[in-house]
PDB file of C-alpha atoms and ligand atoms in Angstrom:
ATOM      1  CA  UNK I   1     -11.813   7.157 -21.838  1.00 79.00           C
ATOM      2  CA  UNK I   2     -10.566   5.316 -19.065  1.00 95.00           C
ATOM      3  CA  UNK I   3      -7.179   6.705 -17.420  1.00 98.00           C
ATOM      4  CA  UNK I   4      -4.167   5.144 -18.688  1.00 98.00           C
ATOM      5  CA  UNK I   5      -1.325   4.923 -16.581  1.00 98.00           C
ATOM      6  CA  UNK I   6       2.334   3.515 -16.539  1.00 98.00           C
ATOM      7  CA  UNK I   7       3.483   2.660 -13.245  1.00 98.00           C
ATOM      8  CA  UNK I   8       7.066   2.488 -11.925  1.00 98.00           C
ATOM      9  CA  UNK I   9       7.861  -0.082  -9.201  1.00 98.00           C
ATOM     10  CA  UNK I  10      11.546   0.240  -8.268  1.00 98.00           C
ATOM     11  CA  UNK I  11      11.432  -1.993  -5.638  1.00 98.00           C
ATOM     12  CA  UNK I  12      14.359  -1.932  -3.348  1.00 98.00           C
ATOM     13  CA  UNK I  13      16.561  -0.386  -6.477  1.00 98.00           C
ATOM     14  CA  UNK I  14      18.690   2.114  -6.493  1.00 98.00           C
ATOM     15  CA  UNK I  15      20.053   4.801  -4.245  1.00 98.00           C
ATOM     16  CA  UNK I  16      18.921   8.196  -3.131  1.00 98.00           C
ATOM     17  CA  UNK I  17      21.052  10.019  -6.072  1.00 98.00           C
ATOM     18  CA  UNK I  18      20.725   7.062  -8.645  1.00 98.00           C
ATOM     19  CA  UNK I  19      16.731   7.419  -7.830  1.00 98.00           C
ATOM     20  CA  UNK I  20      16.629  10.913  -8.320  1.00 98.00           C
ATOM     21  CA  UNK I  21      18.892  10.680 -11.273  1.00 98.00           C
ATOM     22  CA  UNK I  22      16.546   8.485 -12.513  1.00 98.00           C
ATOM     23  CA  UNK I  23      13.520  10.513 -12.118  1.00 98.00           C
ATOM     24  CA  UNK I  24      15.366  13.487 -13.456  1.00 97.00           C
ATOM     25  CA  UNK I  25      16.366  11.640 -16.729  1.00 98.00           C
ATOM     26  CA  UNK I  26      12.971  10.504 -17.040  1.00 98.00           C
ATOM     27  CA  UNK I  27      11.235  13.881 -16.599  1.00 97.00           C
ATOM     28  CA  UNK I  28      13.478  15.793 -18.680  1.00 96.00           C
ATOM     29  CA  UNK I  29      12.887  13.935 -21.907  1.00 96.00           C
ATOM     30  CA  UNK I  30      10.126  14.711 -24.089  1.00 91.00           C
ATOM     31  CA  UNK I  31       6.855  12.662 -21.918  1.00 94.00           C
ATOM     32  CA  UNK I  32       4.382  14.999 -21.889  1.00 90.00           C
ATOM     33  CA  UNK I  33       1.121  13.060 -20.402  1.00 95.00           C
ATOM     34  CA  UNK I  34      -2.117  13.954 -21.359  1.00 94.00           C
ATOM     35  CA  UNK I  35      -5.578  14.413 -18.787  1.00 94.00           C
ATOM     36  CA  UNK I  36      -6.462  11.121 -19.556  1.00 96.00           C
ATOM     37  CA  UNK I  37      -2.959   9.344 -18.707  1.00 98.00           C
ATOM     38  CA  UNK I  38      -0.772   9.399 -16.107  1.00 98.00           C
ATOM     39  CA  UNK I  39       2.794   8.234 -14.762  1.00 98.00           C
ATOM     40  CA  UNK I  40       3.364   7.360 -11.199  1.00 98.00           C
ATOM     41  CA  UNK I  41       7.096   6.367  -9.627  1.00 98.00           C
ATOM     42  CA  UNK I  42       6.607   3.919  -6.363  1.00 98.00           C
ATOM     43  CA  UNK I  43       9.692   4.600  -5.123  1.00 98.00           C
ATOM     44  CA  UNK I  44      11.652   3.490  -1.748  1.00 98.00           C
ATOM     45  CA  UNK I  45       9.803   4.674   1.509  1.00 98.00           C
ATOM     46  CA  UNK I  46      13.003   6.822   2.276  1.00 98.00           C
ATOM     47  CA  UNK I  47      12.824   8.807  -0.961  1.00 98.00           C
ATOM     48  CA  UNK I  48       8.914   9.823  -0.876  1.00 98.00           C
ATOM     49  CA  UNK I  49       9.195  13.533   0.162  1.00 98.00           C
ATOM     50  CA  UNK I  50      12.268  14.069  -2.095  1.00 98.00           C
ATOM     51  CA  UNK I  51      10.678  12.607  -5.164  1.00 98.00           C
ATOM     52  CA  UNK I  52       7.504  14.455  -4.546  1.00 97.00           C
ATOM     53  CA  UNK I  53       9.489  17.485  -4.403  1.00 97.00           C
ATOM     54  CA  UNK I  54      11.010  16.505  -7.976  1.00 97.00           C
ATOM     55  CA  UNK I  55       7.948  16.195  -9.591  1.00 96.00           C
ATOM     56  CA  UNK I  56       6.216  18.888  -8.287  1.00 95.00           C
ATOM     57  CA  UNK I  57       4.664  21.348 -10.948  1.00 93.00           C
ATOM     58  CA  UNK I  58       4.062  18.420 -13.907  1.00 95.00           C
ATOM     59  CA  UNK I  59       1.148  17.499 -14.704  1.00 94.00           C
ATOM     60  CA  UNK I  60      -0.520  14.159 -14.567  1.00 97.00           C
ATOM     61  CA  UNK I  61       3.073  12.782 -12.575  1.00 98.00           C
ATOM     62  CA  UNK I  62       2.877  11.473  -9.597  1.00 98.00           C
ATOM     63  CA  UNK I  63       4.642   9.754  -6.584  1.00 98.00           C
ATOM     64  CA  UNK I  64       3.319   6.221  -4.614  1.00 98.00           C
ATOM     65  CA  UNK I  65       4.530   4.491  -1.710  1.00 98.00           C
ATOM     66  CA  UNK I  66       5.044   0.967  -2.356  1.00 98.00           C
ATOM     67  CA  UNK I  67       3.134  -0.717  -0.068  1.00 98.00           C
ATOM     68  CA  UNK I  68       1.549   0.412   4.136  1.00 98.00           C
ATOM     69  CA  UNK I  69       0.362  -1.185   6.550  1.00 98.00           C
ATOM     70  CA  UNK I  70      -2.813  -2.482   7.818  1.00 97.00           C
ATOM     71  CA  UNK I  71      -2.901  -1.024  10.912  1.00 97.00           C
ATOM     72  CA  UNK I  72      -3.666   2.699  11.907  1.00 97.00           C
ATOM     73  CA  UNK I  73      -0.807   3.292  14.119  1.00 97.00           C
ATOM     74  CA  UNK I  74       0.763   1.605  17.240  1.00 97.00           C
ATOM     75  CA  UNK I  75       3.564  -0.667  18.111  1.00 98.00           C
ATOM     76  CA  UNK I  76       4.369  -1.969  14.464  1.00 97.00           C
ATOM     77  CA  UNK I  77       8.255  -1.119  14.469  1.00 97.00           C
ATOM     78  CA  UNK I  78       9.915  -0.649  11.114  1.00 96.00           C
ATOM     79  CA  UNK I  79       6.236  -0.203   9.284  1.00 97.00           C
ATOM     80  CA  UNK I  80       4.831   3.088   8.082  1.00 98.00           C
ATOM     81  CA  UNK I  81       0.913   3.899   7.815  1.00 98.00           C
ATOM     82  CA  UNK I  82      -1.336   5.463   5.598  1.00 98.00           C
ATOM     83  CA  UNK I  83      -1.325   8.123   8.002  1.00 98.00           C
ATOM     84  CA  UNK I  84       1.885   8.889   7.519  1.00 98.00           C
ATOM     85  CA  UNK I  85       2.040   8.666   3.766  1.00 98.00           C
ATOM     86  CA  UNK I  86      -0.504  11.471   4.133  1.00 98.00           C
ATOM     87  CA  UNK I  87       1.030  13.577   5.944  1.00 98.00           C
ATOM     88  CA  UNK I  88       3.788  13.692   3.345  1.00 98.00           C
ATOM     89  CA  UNK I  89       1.202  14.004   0.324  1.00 97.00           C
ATOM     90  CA  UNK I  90       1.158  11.370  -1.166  1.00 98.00           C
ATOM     91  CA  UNK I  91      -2.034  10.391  -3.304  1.00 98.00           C
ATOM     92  CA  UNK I  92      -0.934   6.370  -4.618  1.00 98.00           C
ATOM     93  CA  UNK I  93      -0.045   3.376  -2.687  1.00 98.00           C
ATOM     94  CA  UNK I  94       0.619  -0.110  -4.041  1.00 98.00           C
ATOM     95  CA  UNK I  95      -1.243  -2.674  -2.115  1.00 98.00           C
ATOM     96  CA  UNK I  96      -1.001  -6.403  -2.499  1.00 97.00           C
ATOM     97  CA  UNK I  97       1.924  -7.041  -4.910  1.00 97.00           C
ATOM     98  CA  UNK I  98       2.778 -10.429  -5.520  1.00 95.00           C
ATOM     99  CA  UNK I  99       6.049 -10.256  -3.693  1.00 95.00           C
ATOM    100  CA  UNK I 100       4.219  -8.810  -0.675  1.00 96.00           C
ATOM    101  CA  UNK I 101       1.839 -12.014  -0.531  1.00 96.00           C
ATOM    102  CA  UNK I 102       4.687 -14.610  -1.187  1.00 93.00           C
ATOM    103  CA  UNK I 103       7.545 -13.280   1.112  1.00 95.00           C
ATOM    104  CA  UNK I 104       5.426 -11.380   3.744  1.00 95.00           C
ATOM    105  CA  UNK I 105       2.471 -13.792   3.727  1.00 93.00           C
ATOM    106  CA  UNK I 106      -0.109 -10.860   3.225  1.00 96.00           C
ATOM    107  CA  UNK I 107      -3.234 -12.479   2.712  1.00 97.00           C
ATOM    108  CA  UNK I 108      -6.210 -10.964   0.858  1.00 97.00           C
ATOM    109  CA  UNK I 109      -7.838 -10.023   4.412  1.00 97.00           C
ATOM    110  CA  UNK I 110      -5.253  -7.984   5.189  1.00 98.00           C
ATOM    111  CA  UNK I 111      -4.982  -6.152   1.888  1.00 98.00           C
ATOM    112  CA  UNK I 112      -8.712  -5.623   2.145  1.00 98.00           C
ATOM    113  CA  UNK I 113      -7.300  -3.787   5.430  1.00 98.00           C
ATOM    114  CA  UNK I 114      -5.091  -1.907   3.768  1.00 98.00           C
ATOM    115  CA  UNK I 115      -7.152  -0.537   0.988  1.00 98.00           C
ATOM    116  CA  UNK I 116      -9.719   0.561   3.300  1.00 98.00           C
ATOM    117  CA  UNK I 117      -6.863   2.774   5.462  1.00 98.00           C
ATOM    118  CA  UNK I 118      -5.546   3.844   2.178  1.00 98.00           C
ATOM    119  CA  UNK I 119      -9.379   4.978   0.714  1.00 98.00           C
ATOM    120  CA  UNK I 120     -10.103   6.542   4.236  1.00 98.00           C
ATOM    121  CA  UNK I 121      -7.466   8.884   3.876  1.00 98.00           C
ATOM    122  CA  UNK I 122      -8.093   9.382   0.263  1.00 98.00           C
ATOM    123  CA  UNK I 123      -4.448   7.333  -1.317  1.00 98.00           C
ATOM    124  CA  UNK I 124      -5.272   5.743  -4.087  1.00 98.00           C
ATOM    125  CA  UNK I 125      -4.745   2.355  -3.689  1.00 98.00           C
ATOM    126  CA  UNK I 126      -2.997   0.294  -6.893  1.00 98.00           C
ATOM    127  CA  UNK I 127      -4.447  -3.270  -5.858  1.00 98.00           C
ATOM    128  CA  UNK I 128      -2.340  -5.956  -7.700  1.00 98.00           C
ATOM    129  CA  UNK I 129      -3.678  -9.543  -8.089  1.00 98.00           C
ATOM    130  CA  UNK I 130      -2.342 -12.009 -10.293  1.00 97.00           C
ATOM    131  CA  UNK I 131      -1.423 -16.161 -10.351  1.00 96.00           C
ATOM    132  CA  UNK I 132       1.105 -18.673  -9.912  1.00 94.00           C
ATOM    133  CA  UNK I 133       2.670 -20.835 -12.779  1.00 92.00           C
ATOM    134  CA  UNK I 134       1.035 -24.096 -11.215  1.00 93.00           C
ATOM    135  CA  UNK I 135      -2.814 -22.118 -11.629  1.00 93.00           C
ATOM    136  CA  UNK I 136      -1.851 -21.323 -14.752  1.00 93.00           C
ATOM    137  CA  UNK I 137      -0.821 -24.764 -15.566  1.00 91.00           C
ATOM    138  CA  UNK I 138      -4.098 -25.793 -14.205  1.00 94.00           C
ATOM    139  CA  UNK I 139      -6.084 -23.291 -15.926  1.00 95.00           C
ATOM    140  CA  UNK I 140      -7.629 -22.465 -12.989  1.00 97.00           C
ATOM    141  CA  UNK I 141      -6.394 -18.386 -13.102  1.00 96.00           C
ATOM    142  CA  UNK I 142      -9.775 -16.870 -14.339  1.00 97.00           C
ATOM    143  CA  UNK I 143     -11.648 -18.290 -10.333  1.00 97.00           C
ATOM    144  CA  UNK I 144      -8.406 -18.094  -8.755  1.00 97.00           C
ATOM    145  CA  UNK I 145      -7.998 -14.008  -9.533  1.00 98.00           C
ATOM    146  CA  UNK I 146     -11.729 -13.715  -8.936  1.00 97.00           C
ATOM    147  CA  UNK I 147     -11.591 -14.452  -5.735  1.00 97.00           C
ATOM    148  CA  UNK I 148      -8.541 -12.518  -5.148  1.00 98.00           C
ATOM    149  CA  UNK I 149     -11.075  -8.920  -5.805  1.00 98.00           C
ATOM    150  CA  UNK I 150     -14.157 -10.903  -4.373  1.00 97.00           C
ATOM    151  CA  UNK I 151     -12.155 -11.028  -0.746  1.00 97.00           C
ATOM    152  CA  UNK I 152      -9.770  -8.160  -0.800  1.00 97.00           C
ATOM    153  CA  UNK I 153     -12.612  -5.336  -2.844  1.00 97.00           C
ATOM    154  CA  UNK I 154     -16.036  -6.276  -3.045  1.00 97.00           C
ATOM    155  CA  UNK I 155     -16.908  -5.353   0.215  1.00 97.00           C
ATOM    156  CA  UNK I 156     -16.137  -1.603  -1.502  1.00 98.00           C
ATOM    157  CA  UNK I 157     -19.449   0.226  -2.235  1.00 98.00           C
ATOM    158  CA  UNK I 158     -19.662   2.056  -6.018  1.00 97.00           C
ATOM    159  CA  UNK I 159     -18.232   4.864  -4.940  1.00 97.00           C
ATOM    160  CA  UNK I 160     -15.015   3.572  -3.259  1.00 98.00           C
ATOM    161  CA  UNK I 161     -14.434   0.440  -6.165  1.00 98.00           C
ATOM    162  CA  UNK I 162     -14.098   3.912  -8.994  1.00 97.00           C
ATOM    163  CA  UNK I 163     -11.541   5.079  -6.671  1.00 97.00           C
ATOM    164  CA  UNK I 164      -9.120   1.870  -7.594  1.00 98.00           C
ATOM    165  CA  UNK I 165      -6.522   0.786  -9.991  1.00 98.00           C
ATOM    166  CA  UNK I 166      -6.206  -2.798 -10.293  1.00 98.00           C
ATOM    167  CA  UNK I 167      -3.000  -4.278 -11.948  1.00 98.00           C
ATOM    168  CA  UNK I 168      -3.283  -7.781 -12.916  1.00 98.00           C
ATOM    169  CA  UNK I 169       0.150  -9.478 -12.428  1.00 96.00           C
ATOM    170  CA  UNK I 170       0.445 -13.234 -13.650  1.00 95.00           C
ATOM    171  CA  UNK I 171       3.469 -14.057 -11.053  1.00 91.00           C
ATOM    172  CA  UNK I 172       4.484 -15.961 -13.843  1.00 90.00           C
ATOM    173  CA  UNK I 173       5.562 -13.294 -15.780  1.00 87.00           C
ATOM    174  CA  UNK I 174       7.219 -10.817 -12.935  1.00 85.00           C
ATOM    175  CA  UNK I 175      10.940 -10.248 -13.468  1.00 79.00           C
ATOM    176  CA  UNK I 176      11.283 -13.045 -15.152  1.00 81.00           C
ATOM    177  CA  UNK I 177      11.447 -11.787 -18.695  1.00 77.00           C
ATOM    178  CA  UNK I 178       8.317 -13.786 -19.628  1.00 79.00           C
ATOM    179  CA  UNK I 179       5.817 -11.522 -20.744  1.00 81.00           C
ATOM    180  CA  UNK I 180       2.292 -12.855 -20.488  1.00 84.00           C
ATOM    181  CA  UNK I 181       1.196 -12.669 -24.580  1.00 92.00           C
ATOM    182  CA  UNK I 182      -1.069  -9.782 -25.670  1.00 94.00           C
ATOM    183  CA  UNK I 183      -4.212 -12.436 -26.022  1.00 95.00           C
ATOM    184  CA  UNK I 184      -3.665 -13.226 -22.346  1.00 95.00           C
ATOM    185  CA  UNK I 185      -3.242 -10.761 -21.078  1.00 96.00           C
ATOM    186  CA  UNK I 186      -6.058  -9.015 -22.793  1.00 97.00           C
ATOM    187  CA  UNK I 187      -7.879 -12.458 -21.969  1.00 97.00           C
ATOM    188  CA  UNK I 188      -7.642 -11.666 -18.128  1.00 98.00           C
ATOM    189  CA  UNK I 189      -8.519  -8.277 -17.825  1.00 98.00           C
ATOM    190  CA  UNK I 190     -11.794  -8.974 -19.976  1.00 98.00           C
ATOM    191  CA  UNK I 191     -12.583 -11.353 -17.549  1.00 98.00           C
ATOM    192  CA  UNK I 192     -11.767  -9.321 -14.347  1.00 98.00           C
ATOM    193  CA  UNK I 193     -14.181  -6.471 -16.268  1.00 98.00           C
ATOM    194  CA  UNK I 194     -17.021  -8.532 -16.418  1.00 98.00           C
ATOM    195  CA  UNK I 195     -16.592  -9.978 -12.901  1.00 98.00           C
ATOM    196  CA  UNK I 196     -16.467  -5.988 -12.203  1.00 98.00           C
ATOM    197  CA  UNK I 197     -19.597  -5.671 -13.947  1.00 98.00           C
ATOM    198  CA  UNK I 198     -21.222  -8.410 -12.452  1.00 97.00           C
ATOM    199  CA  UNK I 199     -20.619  -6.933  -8.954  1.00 97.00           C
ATOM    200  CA  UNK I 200     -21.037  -3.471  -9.598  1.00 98.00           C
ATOM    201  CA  UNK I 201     -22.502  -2.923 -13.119  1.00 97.00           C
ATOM    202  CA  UNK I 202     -20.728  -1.904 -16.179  1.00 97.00           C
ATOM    203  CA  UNK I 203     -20.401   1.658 -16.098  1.00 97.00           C
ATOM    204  CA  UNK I 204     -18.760   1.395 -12.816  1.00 97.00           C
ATOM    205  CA  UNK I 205     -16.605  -1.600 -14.569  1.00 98.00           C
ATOM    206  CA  UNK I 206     -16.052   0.487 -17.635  1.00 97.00           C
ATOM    207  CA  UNK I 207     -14.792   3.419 -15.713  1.00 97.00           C
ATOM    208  CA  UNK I 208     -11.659   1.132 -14.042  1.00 98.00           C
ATOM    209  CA  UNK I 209      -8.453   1.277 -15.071  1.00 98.00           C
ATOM    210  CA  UNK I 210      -6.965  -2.266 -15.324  1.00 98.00           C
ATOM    211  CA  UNK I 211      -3.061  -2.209 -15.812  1.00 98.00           C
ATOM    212  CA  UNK I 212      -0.731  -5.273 -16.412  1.00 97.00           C
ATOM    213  CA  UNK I 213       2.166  -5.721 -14.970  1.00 96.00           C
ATOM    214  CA  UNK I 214       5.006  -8.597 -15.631  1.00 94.00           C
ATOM    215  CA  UNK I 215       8.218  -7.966 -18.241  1.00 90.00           C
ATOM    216  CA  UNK I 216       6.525  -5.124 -19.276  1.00 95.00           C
ATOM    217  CA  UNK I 217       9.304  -3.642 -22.000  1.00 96.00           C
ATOM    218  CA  UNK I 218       9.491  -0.873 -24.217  1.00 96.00           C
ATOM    219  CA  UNK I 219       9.269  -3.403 -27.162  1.00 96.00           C
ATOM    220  CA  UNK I 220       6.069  -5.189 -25.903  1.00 96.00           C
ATOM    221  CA  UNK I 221       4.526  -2.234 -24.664  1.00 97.00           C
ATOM    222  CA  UNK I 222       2.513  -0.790 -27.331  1.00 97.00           C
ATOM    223  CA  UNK I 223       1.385  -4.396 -28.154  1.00 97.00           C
ATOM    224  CA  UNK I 224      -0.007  -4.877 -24.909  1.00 97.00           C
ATOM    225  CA  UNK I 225      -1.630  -1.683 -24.169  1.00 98.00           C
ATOM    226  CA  UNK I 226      -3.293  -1.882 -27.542  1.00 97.00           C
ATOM    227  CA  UNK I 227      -5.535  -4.130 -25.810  1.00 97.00           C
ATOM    228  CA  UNK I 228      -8.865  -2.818 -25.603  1.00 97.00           C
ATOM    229  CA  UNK I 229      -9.229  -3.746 -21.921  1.00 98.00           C
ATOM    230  CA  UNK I 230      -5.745  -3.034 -21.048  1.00 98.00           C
ATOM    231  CA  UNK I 231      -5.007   0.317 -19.489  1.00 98.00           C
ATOM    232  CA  UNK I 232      -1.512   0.802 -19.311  1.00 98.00           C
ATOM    233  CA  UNK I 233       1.174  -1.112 -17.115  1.00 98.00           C
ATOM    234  CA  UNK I 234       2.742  -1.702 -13.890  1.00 98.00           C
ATOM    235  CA  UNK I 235       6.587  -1.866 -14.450  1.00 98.00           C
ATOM    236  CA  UNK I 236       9.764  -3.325 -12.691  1.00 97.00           C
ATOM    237  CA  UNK I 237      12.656  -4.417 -14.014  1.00 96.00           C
ATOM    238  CA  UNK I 238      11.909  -1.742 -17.716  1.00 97.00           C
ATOM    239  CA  UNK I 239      11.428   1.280 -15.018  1.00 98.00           C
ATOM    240  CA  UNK I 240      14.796   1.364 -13.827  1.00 98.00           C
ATOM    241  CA  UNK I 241      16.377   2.208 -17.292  1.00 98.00           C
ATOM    242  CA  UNK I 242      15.361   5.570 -18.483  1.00 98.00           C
ATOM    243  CA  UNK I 243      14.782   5.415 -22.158  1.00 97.00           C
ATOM    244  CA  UNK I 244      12.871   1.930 -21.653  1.00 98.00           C
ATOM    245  CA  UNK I 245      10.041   3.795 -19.588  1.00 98.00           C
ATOM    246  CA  UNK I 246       9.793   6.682 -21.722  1.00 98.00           C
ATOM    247  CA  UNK I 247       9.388   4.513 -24.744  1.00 98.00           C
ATOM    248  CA  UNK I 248       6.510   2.564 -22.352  1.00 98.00           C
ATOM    249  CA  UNK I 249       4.608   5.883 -21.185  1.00 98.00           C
ATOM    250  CA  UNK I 250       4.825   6.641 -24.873  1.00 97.00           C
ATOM    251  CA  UNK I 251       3.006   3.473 -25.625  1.00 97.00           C
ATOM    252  CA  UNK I 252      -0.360   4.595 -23.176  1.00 98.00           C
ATOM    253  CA  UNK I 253      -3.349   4.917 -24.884  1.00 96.00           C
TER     254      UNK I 253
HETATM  255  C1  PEP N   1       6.383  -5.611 -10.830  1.00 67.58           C
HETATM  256  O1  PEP N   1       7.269  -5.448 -10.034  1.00 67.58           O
HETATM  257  O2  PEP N   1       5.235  -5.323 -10.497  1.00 67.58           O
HETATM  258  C2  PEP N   1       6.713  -6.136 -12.156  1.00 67.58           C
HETATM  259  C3  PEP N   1       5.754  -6.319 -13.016  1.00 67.58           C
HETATM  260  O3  PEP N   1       8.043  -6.392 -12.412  1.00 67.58           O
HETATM  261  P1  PEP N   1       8.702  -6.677 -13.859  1.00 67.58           P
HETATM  262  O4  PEP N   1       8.214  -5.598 -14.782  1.00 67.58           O
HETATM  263  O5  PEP N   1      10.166  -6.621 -13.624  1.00 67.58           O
HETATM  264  O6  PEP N   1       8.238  -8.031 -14.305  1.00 67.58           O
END
């Protein structure tokens, strides 16, 4: 069984106290995830080392930074490295969301940079790819997020590609409270499998867990992870309200 995982991505939500408030309301309900699932919060750089600290002791939870940078270290001010992420212990990284390409221009050479810096160090990287409306209005999105993991990951050898988590984000469909339907989604991921297999073989492609992420809710949830080639989500808006995450980490496989 492939891992299933819900992912939080706050974003740049919520305060130090609200955060850990958040995390605390979270853990102390009744989520208890199994070997084969897990929960990861990407919370605010500044809140890392607390968070880790919060979770410490449960099983299968886990803390991510929410995105690094590409180089190794030098005169980058206001960026942090993998390096650094390291040295506070944390194992998960989010590389490559949408709102990184659109608003900082991060290109898929770049994120191939990043995901190497974050394998090297052994973060696992959560490598999100995904299309605009207007490619979806084309019906272009099957080549269009093909070539999104054919520049940024298939220059990974078999080893490093079983050390990913992709999430497959129509743009579409982030924050904006239109959910990509169960069909599509399930549509997409199929398709990013096989171009998996075709690269790598289908073990390999068997063995990776493929989230979705966009209006992800507690009501849609269990709908969309039903989806044989859907392996759990990556979550905004739906992570910052307590009982809607639990009632999506409750829908994992
Ligand atoms: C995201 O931030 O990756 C995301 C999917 O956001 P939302 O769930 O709010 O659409």
């Amino acid at each position: 069984m492939r891992t299933q995982i819900a992912a939080a991505n706050w974003k740049m939500n919520k305060t130090l106290q609200e955060g850990t408030q958040l995390l605390n309301d979270i853990l102390s309900s009744d989520i208890d995830p199994s070997t084969t699932q897990k929960v990861i919060f990407a919370v605010p750089f500044p809140y890392l080392t607390v968070s880790n600290d919060v979770i410490k002791g449960r099983a299968n939870i886990h803390i991510a930074a929410q995105n690094c940078h590409h180089k190794i270290s030098g005169a980058y001010t206001g960026e942090v490295s993998v390096d650094m992420l390291d040295s506070i212990d944390i194992k998960y990284c989010i590389i490559g969301h949408s709102e990184r390409r659109e608003l900082f221009d991060e290109s898929n050479q770049v994120i191939a940079e990043k995901l190497n810096l974050c394998l090297g160090k052994g973060l696992t990287p959560i490598f999100c790819c995904g299309e605009a409306l207007s490619i979806r209005e084309a019906g272009t999105q099957n080549d269009y997020v093909e070539n999104q993991l054919n520049e940024s990951l298939f220059h990974l050898n078999k080893v490093e590609i079983q050390k990913i988590v992709i999430a497959y984000e129509p743009i579409w469909a982030i924050g904006t409270g239109k959910t990509a339907t169960s069909e599509q989604a399930q549509e997409m991921h199929a398709h990013l499998r096989n171009v998996l297999a075709k690269q790598y073989g289908s073990d390999i492609a068997n063995n990776i867990s493929i989230l979705y992420g966009g209006s992800v809710k507690g009501s849609n949830a269990v709908e969309l992870f039903g989806q044989p080639d859907v392996d759990g989500g990556l979550v905004g808006g739906a992570s910052l309200i307590p009982s809607e995450f639990v009632q999506i980490i409750k829908a994992l496989k």
